[in-house]
Amino acid sequence: RMGDEALGAAKEAYEESVQEWMAGLIQLYYGAWLAQTQAKSALESIELRKRLVDITRLKSKRGTSERPDVLQIENAMALTKLQATKARQNLGDQWRTLVSKLKLPEVFLTIDPLLVPMEIDNPAPEALKACGPDALASVPKETAKMKRTSHQLAAAEASEAKAKNARLPDLQATGQFGSNGVDNRGNVGSTASGAFVFANPAWALGLKLSVPLAGYQERADLLKATGDVIKADADASEAVTNIRLDWLNGCMNVTRLTGVVDLLTENHRNQLERARLEESRFYIGRSSTAQVIQAQDDASAAEQTLKGSEVELRMASWQIQRMSDGFKTYRKHLDGVIQTVQQ
């Protein structure tokens, strides 16, 4: 029994490690996607700055704009180019790491990651469905960690029982049965035939009792086994408690982030409209240089905040999927995709 339970614990530990690997891979992909959006946003900001520089220089030649306005726009464009360079470097680092982790062909390392179409999934609806209207009632009954700690507890209990048995006295029973051939006249043939027909049967019974006197090794083994049971029982109890807390917190987090993404989407839309209107006003001289730059910066910041929250929502949703065994279905799909790309 102890061996079977240890094997079961090892299998569940392997499942946990696979889930950890998948979670890391998902986070890595989201990081690459976020880096790509940041790089694209920086390049778009450069184009916006170029338009502002051109119109400001034109206004300066006409005498409707002063030299400080031109310098302010040019300085803003220089800073934007610096941000774009950093964003491109970060995207390249993320892309190369992703290619390496997925063991994709080396040719992918030479591809410009800005040209790679990258999209992200939306596991939030499935996560909300798993949580249900009452998150407490939908707490998973079993997870890989709970199964592992349960197997470890059973293995520890079996080991403790074995250690207890080792300290008990051993009683052995032995028995012998035979036959003798007897012939007082010294006839060997008659003696042999008498032995084979059990003419003179003989038997013996014996008992052997072994009582350990000191038993220091057995006692040490028992104490260690008992300690292992106590620890395994605590781990199993903690796993059950943690899954409830993690599930409730995770469901609340997904619900909260869903609302946050909706608000940030509206905010981003408003900031884009504001930046567009400020640029239009700037062309006709009704908006200052500082106002139009600030509006564009606010729109870019709103976009990055939105994208970051979208990634956060998806990671929180995948945590729910992991606890509800949604990883298993996704893993089969992911294996098929990776194999197709590798071919």
mmCIF file of N, CA, C and O in Angstrom, residues 101-186:
data_model
loop_
_atom_site.group_PDB
_atom_site.id
_atom_site.type_symbol
_atom_site.label_atom_id
_atom_site.label_comp_id
_atom_site.label_asym_id
_atom_site.label_seq_id
_atom_site.Cartn_x
_atom_site.Cartn_y
_atom_site.Cartn_z
ATOM 1 N N LYS A 101 11.575 28.991 -25.102
ATOM 2 C CA LYS A 101 10.768 28.161 -24.207
ATOM 3 C C LYS A 101 9.878 27.202 -24.977
ATOM 4 O O LYS A 101 9.656 26.060 -24.544
ATOM 5 N N LEU A 102 9.380 27.638 -26.119
ATOM 6 C CA LEU A 102 8.511 26.787 -26.930
ATOM 7 C C LEU A 102 9.303 25.843 -27.824
ATOM 8 O O LEU A 102 8.706 25.005 -28.509
ATOM 9 N N LYS A 103 10.629 26.003 -27.820
ATOM 10 C CA LYS A 103 11.503 25.163 -28.658
ATOM 11 C C LYS A 103 11.101 25.243 -30.129
ATOM 12 O O LYS A 103 11.038 24.232 -30.841
ATOM 13 N N LEU A 104 10.819 26.464 -30.570
ATOM 14 C CA LEU A 104 10.474 26.683 -31.968
ATOM 15 C C LEU A 104 11.746 26.702 -32.813
ATOM 16 O O LEU A 104 12.847 26.875 -32.288
ATOM 17 N N PRO A 105 11.635 26.516 -34.128
ATOM 18 C CA PRO A 105 12.820 26.570 -34.997
ATOM 19 C C PRO A 105 13.585 27.877 -34.826
ATOM 20 O O PRO A 105 12.987 28.939 -34.584
ATOM 21 N N GLU A 106 14.901 27.816 -34.965
ATOM 22 C CA GLU A 106 15.748 28.985 -34.743
ATOM 23 C C GLU A 106 15.453 30.119 -35.712
ATOM 24 O O GLU A 106 15.771 31.281 -35.425
ATOM 25 N N VAL A 107 14.851 29.805 -36.846
ATOM 26 C CA VAL A 107 14.535 30.854 -37.812
ATOM 27 C C VAL A 107 13.587 31.883 -37.214
ATOM 28 O O VAL A 107 13.571 33.058 -37.631
ATOM 29 N N PHE A 108 12.801 31.482 -36.229
ATOM 30 C CA PHE A 108 11.874 32.412 -35.581
ATOM 31 C C PHE A 108 12.628 33.506 -34.822
ATOM 32 O O PHE A 108 12.070 34.576 -34.574
ATOM 33 N N LEU A 109 13.865 33.243 -34.443
ATOM 34 C CA LEU A 109 14.649 34.241 -33.719
ATOM 35 C C LEU A 109 15.003 35.437 -34.590
ATOM 36 O O LEU A 109 15.267 36.529 -34.084
ATOM 37 N N THR A 110 15.036 35.238 -35.900
ATOM 38 C CA THR A 110 15.423 36.305 -36.824
ATOM 39 C C THR A 110 14.227 37.111 -37.312
ATOM 40 O O THR A 110 14.403 38.109 -38.014
ATOM 41 N N ILE A 111 13.025 36.692 -36.945
ATOM 42 C CA ILE A 111 11.811 37.395 -37.388
ATOM 43 C C ILE A 111 11.616 38.648 -36.552
ATOM 44 O O ILE A 111 11.838 38.646 -35.331
ATOM 45 N N ASP A 112 11.201 39.707 -37.206
ATOM 46 C CA ASP A 112 10.875 40.932 -36.484
ATOM 47 C C ASP A 112 9.577 40.695 -35.701
ATOM 48 O O ASP A 112 8.522 40.499 -36.294
ATOM 49 N N PRO A 113 9.640 40.699 -34.371
ATOM 50 C CA PRO A 113 8.432 40.392 -33.587
ATOM 51 C C PRO A 113 7.298 41.389 -33.784
ATOM 52 O O PRO A 113 6.147 41.074 -33.485
ATOM 53 N N LEU A 114 7.610 42.574 -34.320
ATOM 54 C CA LEU A 114 6.537 43.525 -34.595
ATOM 55 C C LEU A 114 5.643 43.052 -35.728
ATOM 56 O O LEU A 114 4.474 43.448 -35.815
ATOM 57 N N LEU A 115 6.198 42.199 -36.591
ATOM 58 C CA LEU A 115 5.445 41.720 -37.744
ATOM 59 C C LEU A 115 4.670 40.445 -37.448
ATOM 60 O O LEU A 115 3.892 39.986 -38.283
ATOM 61 N N VAL A 116 4.886 39.876 -36.272
ATOM 62 C CA VAL A 116 4.212 38.626 -35.913
ATOM 63 C C VAL A 116 2.806 38.937 -35.396
ATOM 64 O O VAL A 116 2.661 39.688 -34.430
ATOM 65 N N PRO A 117 1.777 38.390 -36.032
ATOM 66 C CA PRO A 117 0.417 38.626 -35.516
ATOM 67 C C PRO A 117 0.219 37.896 -34.193
ATOM 68 O O PRO A 117 0.286 36.667 -34.130
ATOM 69 N N MET A 118 0.007 38.645 -33.151
ATOM 70 C CA MET A 118 -0.179 38.062 -31.813
ATOM 71 C C MET A 118 -1.534 38.482 -31.267
ATOM 72 O O MET A 118 -1.871 39.677 -31.266
ATOM 73 N N GLU A 119 -2.282 37.517 -30.835
ATOM 74 C CA GLU A 119 -3.581 37.768 -30.226
ATOM 75 C C GLU A 119 -3.651 37.022 -28.895
ATOM 76 O O GLU A 119 -2.925 36.053 -28.677
ATOM 77 N N ILE A 120 -4.513 37.468 -28.031
ATOM 78 C CA ILE A 120 -4.693 36.797 -26.749
ATOM 79 C C ILE A 120 -6.114 36.276 -26.651
ATOM 80 O O ILE A 120 -7.045 36.820 -27.253
ATOM 81 N N ASP A 121 -6.244 35.192 -25.906
ATOM 82 C CA ASP A 121 -7.551 34.568 -25.742
ATOM 83 C C ASP A 121 -8.348 35.326 -24.683
ATOM 84 O O ASP A 121 -7.896 36.340 -24.142
ATOM 85 N N ASN A 122 -9.501 34.809 -24.382
ATOM 86 C CA ASN A 122 -10.339 35.433 -23.361
ATOM 87 C C ASN A 122 -10.931 34.351 -22.458
ATOM 88 O O ASN A 122 -12.072 33.907 -22.675
ATOM 89 N N PRO A 123 -10.169 33.895 -21.466
ATOM 90 C CA PRO A 123 -10.672 32.844 -20.583
ATOM 91 C C PRO A 123 -11.605 33.355 -19.489
ATOM 92 O O PRO A 123 -12.097 32.571 -18.690
ATOM 93 N N ALA A 124 -11.855 34.662 -19.455
ATOM 94 C CA ALA A 124 -12.681 35.227 -18.384
ATOM 95 C C ALA A 124 -14.099 34.656 -18.355
ATOM 96 O O ALA A 124 -14.606 34.319 -17.269
ATOM 97 N N PRO A 125 -14.781 34.522 -19.507
ATOM 98 C CA PRO A 125 -16.144 33.957 -19.440
ATOM 99 C C PRO A 125 -16.174 32.551 -18.846
ATOM 100 O O PRO A 125 -17.070 32.224 -18.057
ATOM 101 N N GLU A 126 -15.202 31.709 -19.217
ATOM 102 C CA GLU A 126 -15.156 30.357 -18.665
ATOM 103 C C GLU A 126 -14.880 30.398 -17.168
ATOM 104 O O GLU A 126 -15.415 29.583 -16.401
ATOM 105 N N ALA A 127 -14.037 31.322 -16.754
ATOM 106 C CA ALA A 127 -13.729 31.441 -15.322
ATOM 107 C C ALA A 127 -14.953 31.881 -14.533
ATOM 108 O O ALA A 127 -15.255 31.339 -13.460
ATOM 109 N N LEU A 128 -15.670 32.865 -15.064
ATOM 110 C CA LEU A 128 -16.883 33.328 -14.391
ATOM 111 C C LEU A 128 -17.939 32.234 -14.351
ATOM 112 O O LEU A 128 -18.689 32.101 -13.368
ATOM 113 N N LYS A 129 -18.000 31.432 -15.415
ATOM 114 C CA LYS A 129 -18.948 30.317 -15.448
ATOM 115 C C LYS A 129 -18.583 29.281 -14.393
ATOM 116 O O LYS A 129 -19.467 28.707 -13.732
ATOM 117 N N ALA A 130 -17.282 29.007 -14.233
ATOM 118 C CA ALA A 130 -16.845 28.039 -13.230
ATOM 119 C C ALA A 130 -17.137 28.535 -11.822
ATOM 120 O O ALA A 130 -17.513 27.753 -10.939
ATOM 121 N N CYS A 131 -16.976 29.842 -11.604
ATOM 122 C CA CYS A 131 -17.260 30.400 -10.276
ATOM 123 C C CYS A 131 -18.754 30.342 -9.961
ATOM 124 O O CYS A 131 -19.140 30.060 -8.825
ATOM 125 N N GLY A 132 -19.572 30.611 -10.965
ATOM 126 C CA GLY A 132 -21.007 30.554 -10.753
ATOM 127 C C GLY A 132 -21.519 31.715 -9.916
ATOM 128 O O GLY A 132 -20.755 32.577 -9.467
ATOM 129 N N PRO A 133 -22.812 31.725 -9.655
ATOM 130 C CA PRO A 133 -23.379 32.806 -8.834
ATOM 131 C C PRO A 133 -22.950 32.734 -7.379
ATOM 132 O O PRO A 133 -22.943 33.743 -6.682
ATOM 133 N N ASP A 134 -22.608 31.537 -6.917
ATOM 134 C CA ASP A 134 -22.168 31.351 -5.531
ATOM 135 C C ASP A 134 -20.803 30.678 -5.553
ATOM 136 O O ASP A 134 -20.696 29.461 -5.737
ATOM 137 N N ALA A 135 -19.759 31.478 -5.380
ATOM 138 C CA ALA A 135 -18.392 30.941 -5.470
ATOM 139 C C ALA A 135 -18.115 29.901 -4.389
ATOM 140 O O ALA A 135 -17.389 28.935 -4.611
ATOM 141 N N LEU A 136 -18.725 30.092 -3.211
ATOM 142 C CA LEU A 136 -18.474 29.163 -2.110
ATOM 143 C C LEU A 136 -19.010 27.772 -2.423
ATOM 144 O O LEU A 136 -18.423 26.764 -2.027
ATOM 145 N N ALA A 137 -20.110 27.729 -3.152
ATOM 146 C CA ALA A 137 -20.719 26.433 -3.484
ATOM 147 C C ALA A 137 -20.006 25.743 -4.639
ATOM 148 O O ALA A 137 -20.218 24.546 -4.861
ATOM 149 N N SER A 138 -19.192 26.479 -5.383
ATOM 150 C CA SER A 138 -18.525 25.905 -6.552
ATOM 151 C C SER A 138 -17.046 25.598 -6.313
ATOM 152 O O SER A 138 -16.308 25.367 -7.268
ATOM 153 N N VAL A 139 -16.634 25.612 -5.051
ATOM 154 C CA VAL A 139 -15.227 25.304 -4.740
ATOM 155 C C VAL A 139 -14.894 23.890 -5.218
ATOM 156 O O VAL A 139 -15.646 22.949 -4.947
ATOM 157 N N PRO A 140 -13.809 23.709 -5.967
ATOM 158 C CA PRO A 140 -13.454 22.372 -6.468
ATOM 159 C C PRO A 140 -13.255 21.375 -5.332
ATOM 160 O O PRO A 140 -12.716 21.711 -4.270
ATOM 161 N N LYS A 141 -13.720 20.156 -5.541
ATOM 162 C CA LYS A 141 -13.583 19.112 -4.530
ATOM 163 C C LYS A 141 -12.174 18.539 -4.497
ATOM 164 O O LYS A 141 -11.707 18.096 -3.446
ATOM 165 N N GLU A 142 -11.504 18.537 -5.638
ATOM 166 C CA GLU A 142 -10.160 17.969 -5.713
ATOM 167 C C GLU A 142 -9.300 18.794 -6.653
ATOM 168 O O GLU A 142 -9.775 19.275 -7.682
ATOM 169 N N THR A 143 -8.054 18.961 -6.276
ATOM 170 C CA THR A 143 -7.050 19.549 -7.157
ATOM 171 C C THR A 143 -5.824 18.642 -7.122
ATOM 172 O O THR A 143 -5.748 17.704 -6.313
ATOM 173 N N ALA A 144 -4.878 18.926 -7.999
ATOM 174 C CA ALA A 144 -3.666 18.109 -8.023
ATOM 175 C C ALA A 144 -2.947 18.160 -6.677
ATOM 176 O O ALA A 144 -2.433 17.152 -6.180
ATOM 177 N N LYS A 145 -2.922 19.332 -6.072
ATOM 178 C CA LYS A 145 -2.252 19.468 -4.779
ATOM 179 C C LYS A 145 -2.987 18.699 -3.691
ATOM 180 O O LYS A 145 -2.372 18.047 -2.845
ATOM 181 N N MET A 146 -4.310 18.775 -3.702
ATOM 182 C CA MET A 146 -5.088 18.042 -2.704
ATOM 183 C C MET A 146 -4.893 16.541 -2.873
ATOM 184 O O MET A 146 -4.758 15.802 -1.887
ATOM 185 N N LYS A 147 -4.864 16.057 -4.113
ATOM 186 C CA LYS A 147 -4.646 14.633 -4.351
ATOM 187 C C LYS A 147 -3.250 14.215 -3.892
ATOM 188 O O LYS A 147 -3.073 13.146 -3.300
ATOM 189 N N ARG A 148 -2.274 15.067 -4.166
ATOM 190 C CA ARG A 148 -0.900 14.724 -3.779
ATOM 191 C C ARG A 148 -0.768 14.627 -2.269
ATOM 192 O O ARG A 148 -0.192 13.664 -1.743
ATOM 193 N N THR A 149 -1.290 15.604 -1.550
ATOM 194 C CA THR A 149 -1.176 15.572 -0.096
ATOM 195 C C THR A 149 -1.975 14.419 0.505
ATOM 196 O O THR A 149 -1.583 13.860 1.530
ATOM 197 N N SER A 150 -3.076 14.051 -0.144
ATOM 198 C CA SER A 150 -3.856 12.901 0.333
ATOM 199 C C SER A 150 -3.063 11.607 0.177
ATOM 200 O O SER A 150 -3.027 10.763 1.089
ATOM 201 N N HIS A 151 -2.397 11.441 -0.959
ATOM 202 C CA HIS A 151 -1.563 10.258 -1.174
ATOM 203 C C HIS A 151 -0.377 10.253 -0.195
ATOM 204 O O HIS A 151 -0.012 9.194 0.330
ATOM 205 N N GLN A 152 0.198 11.402 0.035
ATOM 206 C CA GLN A 152 1.336 11.476 0.957
ATOM 207 C C GLN A 152 0.909 11.121 2.380
ATOM 208 O O GLN A 152 1.663 10.460 3.112
ATOM 209 N N LEU A 153 -0.290 11.525 2.779
ATOM 210 C CA LEU A 153 -0.786 11.181 4.102
ATOM 211 C C LEU A 153 -1.004 9.679 4.217
ATOM 212 O O LEU A 153 -0.632 9.052 5.224
ATOM 213 N N ALA A 154 -1.613 9.076 3.189
ATOM 214 C CA ALA A 154 -1.847 7.630 3.222
ATOM 215 C C ALA A 154 -0.528 6.862 3.249
ATOM 216 O O ALA A 154 -0.396 5.853 3.968
ATOM 217 N N ALA A 155 0.465 7.338 2.493
ATOM 218 C CA ALA A 155 1.772 6.677 2.490
ATOM 219 C C ALA A 155 2.444 6.805 3.847
ATOM 220 O O ALA A 155 3.075 5.854 4.348
ATOM 221 N N ALA A 156 2.320 7.966 4.482
ATOM 222 C CA ALA A 156 2.916 8.166 5.799
ATOM 223 C C ALA A 156 2.245 7.279 6.849
ATOM 224 O O ALA A 156 2.911 6.726 7.734
ATOM 225 N N GLU A 157 0.936 7.136 6.756
ATOM 226 C CA GLU A 157 0.222 6.270 7.703
ATOM 227 C C GLU A 157 0.635 4.810 7.533
ATOM 228 O O GLU A 157 0.783 4.075 8.513
ATOM 229 N N ALA A 158 0.824 4.388 6.275
ATOM 230 C CA ALA A 158 1.279 3.019 6.032
ATOM 231 C C ALA A 158 2.693 2.808 6.566
ATOM 232 O O ALA A 158 3.017 1.754 7.127
ATOM 233 N N SER A 159 3.535 3.814 6.417
ATOM 234 C CA SER A 159 4.897 3.724 6.940
ATOM 235 C C SER A 159 4.900 3.671 8.467
ATOM 236 O O SER A 159 5.686 2.940 9.084
ATOM 237 N N GLU A 160 3.992 4.407 9.093
ATOM 238 C CA GLU A 160 3.891 4.384 10.551
ATOM 239 C C GLU A 160 3.426 3.010 11.040
ATOM 240 O O GLU A 160 3.946 2.483 12.039
ATOM 241 N N ALA A 161 2.445 2.432 10.336
ATOM 242 C CA ALA A 161 1.974 1.099 10.716
ATOM 243 C C ALA A 161 3.090 0.070 10.595
ATOM 244 O O ALA A 161 3.230 -0.828 11.439
ATOM 245 N N LYS A 162 3.895 0.203 9.572
ATOM 246 C CA LYS A 162 5.030 -0.708 9.394
ATOM 247 C C LYS A 162 6.036 -0.552 10.523
ATOM 248 O O LYS A 162 6.579 -1.547 11.046
ATOM 249 N N ALA A 163 6.285 0.691 10.924
ATOM 250 C CA ALA A 163 7.232 0.936 12.014
ATOM 251 C C ALA A 163 6.701 0.390 13.342
ATOM 252 O O ALA A 163 7.471 -0.115 14.172
ATOM 253 N N LYS A 164 5.405 0.490 13.558
ATOM 254 C CA LYS A 164 4.811 -0.063 14.778
ATOM 255 C C LYS A 164 4.941 -1.583 14.810
ATOM 256 O O LYS A 164 5.252 -2.175 15.855
ATOM 257 N N ASN A 165 4.708 -2.203 13.669
ATOM 258 C CA ASN A 165 4.826 -3.661 13.608
ATOM 259 C C ASN A 165 6.250 -4.127 13.874
ATOM 260 O O ASN A 165 6.468 -5.216 14.424
ATOM 261 N N ALA A 166 7.214 -3.323 13.492
ATOM 262 C CA ALA A 166 8.614 -3.699 13.687
ATOM 263 C C ALA A 166 8.987 -3.758 15.165
ATOM 264 O O ALA A 166 9.951 -4.437 15.551
ATOM 265 N N ARG A 167 8.248 -3.055 16.012
ATOM 266 C CA ARG A 167 8.553 -3.052 17.451
ATOM 267 C C ARG A 167 7.833 -4.168 18.206
ATOM 268 O O ARG A 167 8.112 -4.395 19.385
ATOM 269 N N LEU A 168 6.922 -4.868 17.562
ATOM 270 C CA LEU A 168 6.184 -5.934 18.227
ATOM 271 C C LEU A 168 7.024 -7.211 18.277
ATOM 272 O O LEU A 168 7.881 -7.437 17.422
ATOM 273 N N PRO A 169 6.798 -8.091 19.299
ATOM 274 C CA PRO A 169 7.524 -9.377 19.371
ATOM 275 C C PRO A 169 7.180 -10.253 18.167
ATOM 276 O O PRO A 169 6.062 -10.218 17.648
ATOM 277 N N ASP A 170 8.147 -11.037 17.733
ATOM 278 C CA ASP A 170 7.954 -11.967 16.624
ATOM 279 C C ASP A 170 7.751 -13.376 17.181
ATOM 280 O O ASP A 170 8.553 -13.842 18.001
ATOM 281 N N LEU A 171 6.713 -14.063 16.758
ATOM 282 C CA LEU A 171 6.430 -15.441 17.159
ATOM 283 C C LEU A 171 6.439 -16.308 15.912
ATOM 284 O O LEU A 171 5.688 -16.063 14.974
ATOM 285 N N GLN A 172 7.310 -17.309 15.926
ATOM 286 C CA GLN A 172 7.435 -18.215 14.794
ATOM 287 C C GLN A 172 7.091 -19.630 15.239
ATOM 288 O O GLN A 172 7.506 -20.062 16.321
ATOM 289 N N ALA A 173 6.322 -20.340 14.442
ATOM 290 C CA ALA A 173 5.971 -21.735 14.725
ATOM 291 C C ALA A 173 6.613 -22.609 13.656
ATOM 292 O O ALA A 173 6.539 -22.300 12.461
ATOM 293 N N THR A 174 7.239 -23.689 14.084
ATOM 294 C CA THR A 174 7.887 -24.616 13.161
ATOM 295 C C THR A 174 7.357 -26.026 13.401
ATOM 296 O O THR A 174 6.924 -26.367 14.518
ATOM 297 N N GLY A 175 7.379 -26.844 12.396
ATOM 298 C CA GLY A 175 6.928 -28.219 12.518
ATOM 299 C C GLY A 175 7.728 -29.151 11.614
ATOM 300 O O GLY A 175 8.180 -28.745 10.545
ATOM 301 N N GLN A 176 7.927 -30.366 12.067
ATOM 302 C CA GLN A 176 8.642 -31.374 11.276
ATOM 303 C C GLN A 176 7.879 -32.681 11.340
ATOM 304 O O GLN A 176 7.293 -33.031 12.366
ATOM 305 N N PHE A 177 7.899 -33.402 10.256
ATOM 306 C CA PHE A 177 7.257 -34.712 10.215
ATOM 307 C C PHE A 177 8.133 -35.634 9.374
ATOM 308 O O PHE A 177 8.630 -35.240 8.319
ATOM 309 N N GLY A 178 8.326 -36.844 9.869
ATOM 310 C CA GLY A 178 9.181 -37.786 9.161
ATOM 311 C C GLY A 178 8.810 -39.233 9.492
ATOM 312 O O GLY A 178 7.842 -39.518 10.200
ATOM 313 N N SER A 179 9.598 -40.127 8.979
ATOM 314 C CA SER A 179 9.355 -41.556 9.209
ATOM 315 C C SER A 179 10.694 -42.260 9.401
ATOM 316 O O SER A 179 11.680 -41.934 8.730
ATOM 317 N N ASN A 180 10.699 -43.253 10.322
ATOM 318 C CA ASN A 180 11.916 -44.024 10.593
ATOM 319 C C ASN A 180 11.717 -45.478 10.166
ATOM 320 O O ASN A 180 10.633 -46.037 10.288
ATOM 321 N N GLY A 181 12.751 -46.035 9.676
ATOM 322 C CA GLY A 181 12.746 -47.479 9.380
ATOM 323 C C GLY A 181 13.533 -48.224 10.460
ATOM 324 O O GLY A 181 14.682 -47.886 10.755
ATOM 325 N N VAL A 182 12.928 -49.210 11.089
ATOM 326 C CA VAL A 182 13.567 -49.946 12.199
ATOM 327 C C VAL A 182 13.600 -51.440 11.859
ATOM 328 O O VAL A 182 12.573 -52.033 11.493
ATOM 329 N N ASP A 183 14.755 -52.068 12.008
ATOM 330 C CA ASP A 183 14.912 -53.516 11.797
ATOM 331 C C ASP A 183 16.035 -54.003 12.694
ATOM 332 O O ASP A 183 17.211 -53.706 12.463
ATOM 333 N N ASN A 184 15.637 -54.696 13.764
ATOM 334 C CA ASN A 184 16.627 -55.161 14.740
ATOM 335 C C ASN A 184 17.557 -56.233 14.186
ATOM 336 O O ASN A 184 18.602 -56.524 14.766
ATOM 337 N N ARG A 185 17.177 -56.838 13.039
ATOM 338 C CA ARG A 185 17.986 -57.923 12.500
ATOM 339 C C ARG A 185 19.075 -57.403 11.564
ATOM 340 O O ARG A 185 19.844 -58.174 11.000
ATOM 341 N N GLY A 186 19.102 -56.064 11.356
ATOM 342 C CA GLY A 186 20.158 -55.490 10.524
ATOM 343 C C GLY A 186 19.899 -55.632 9.048
ATOM 344 O O GLY A 186 20.832 -55.564 8.247
#
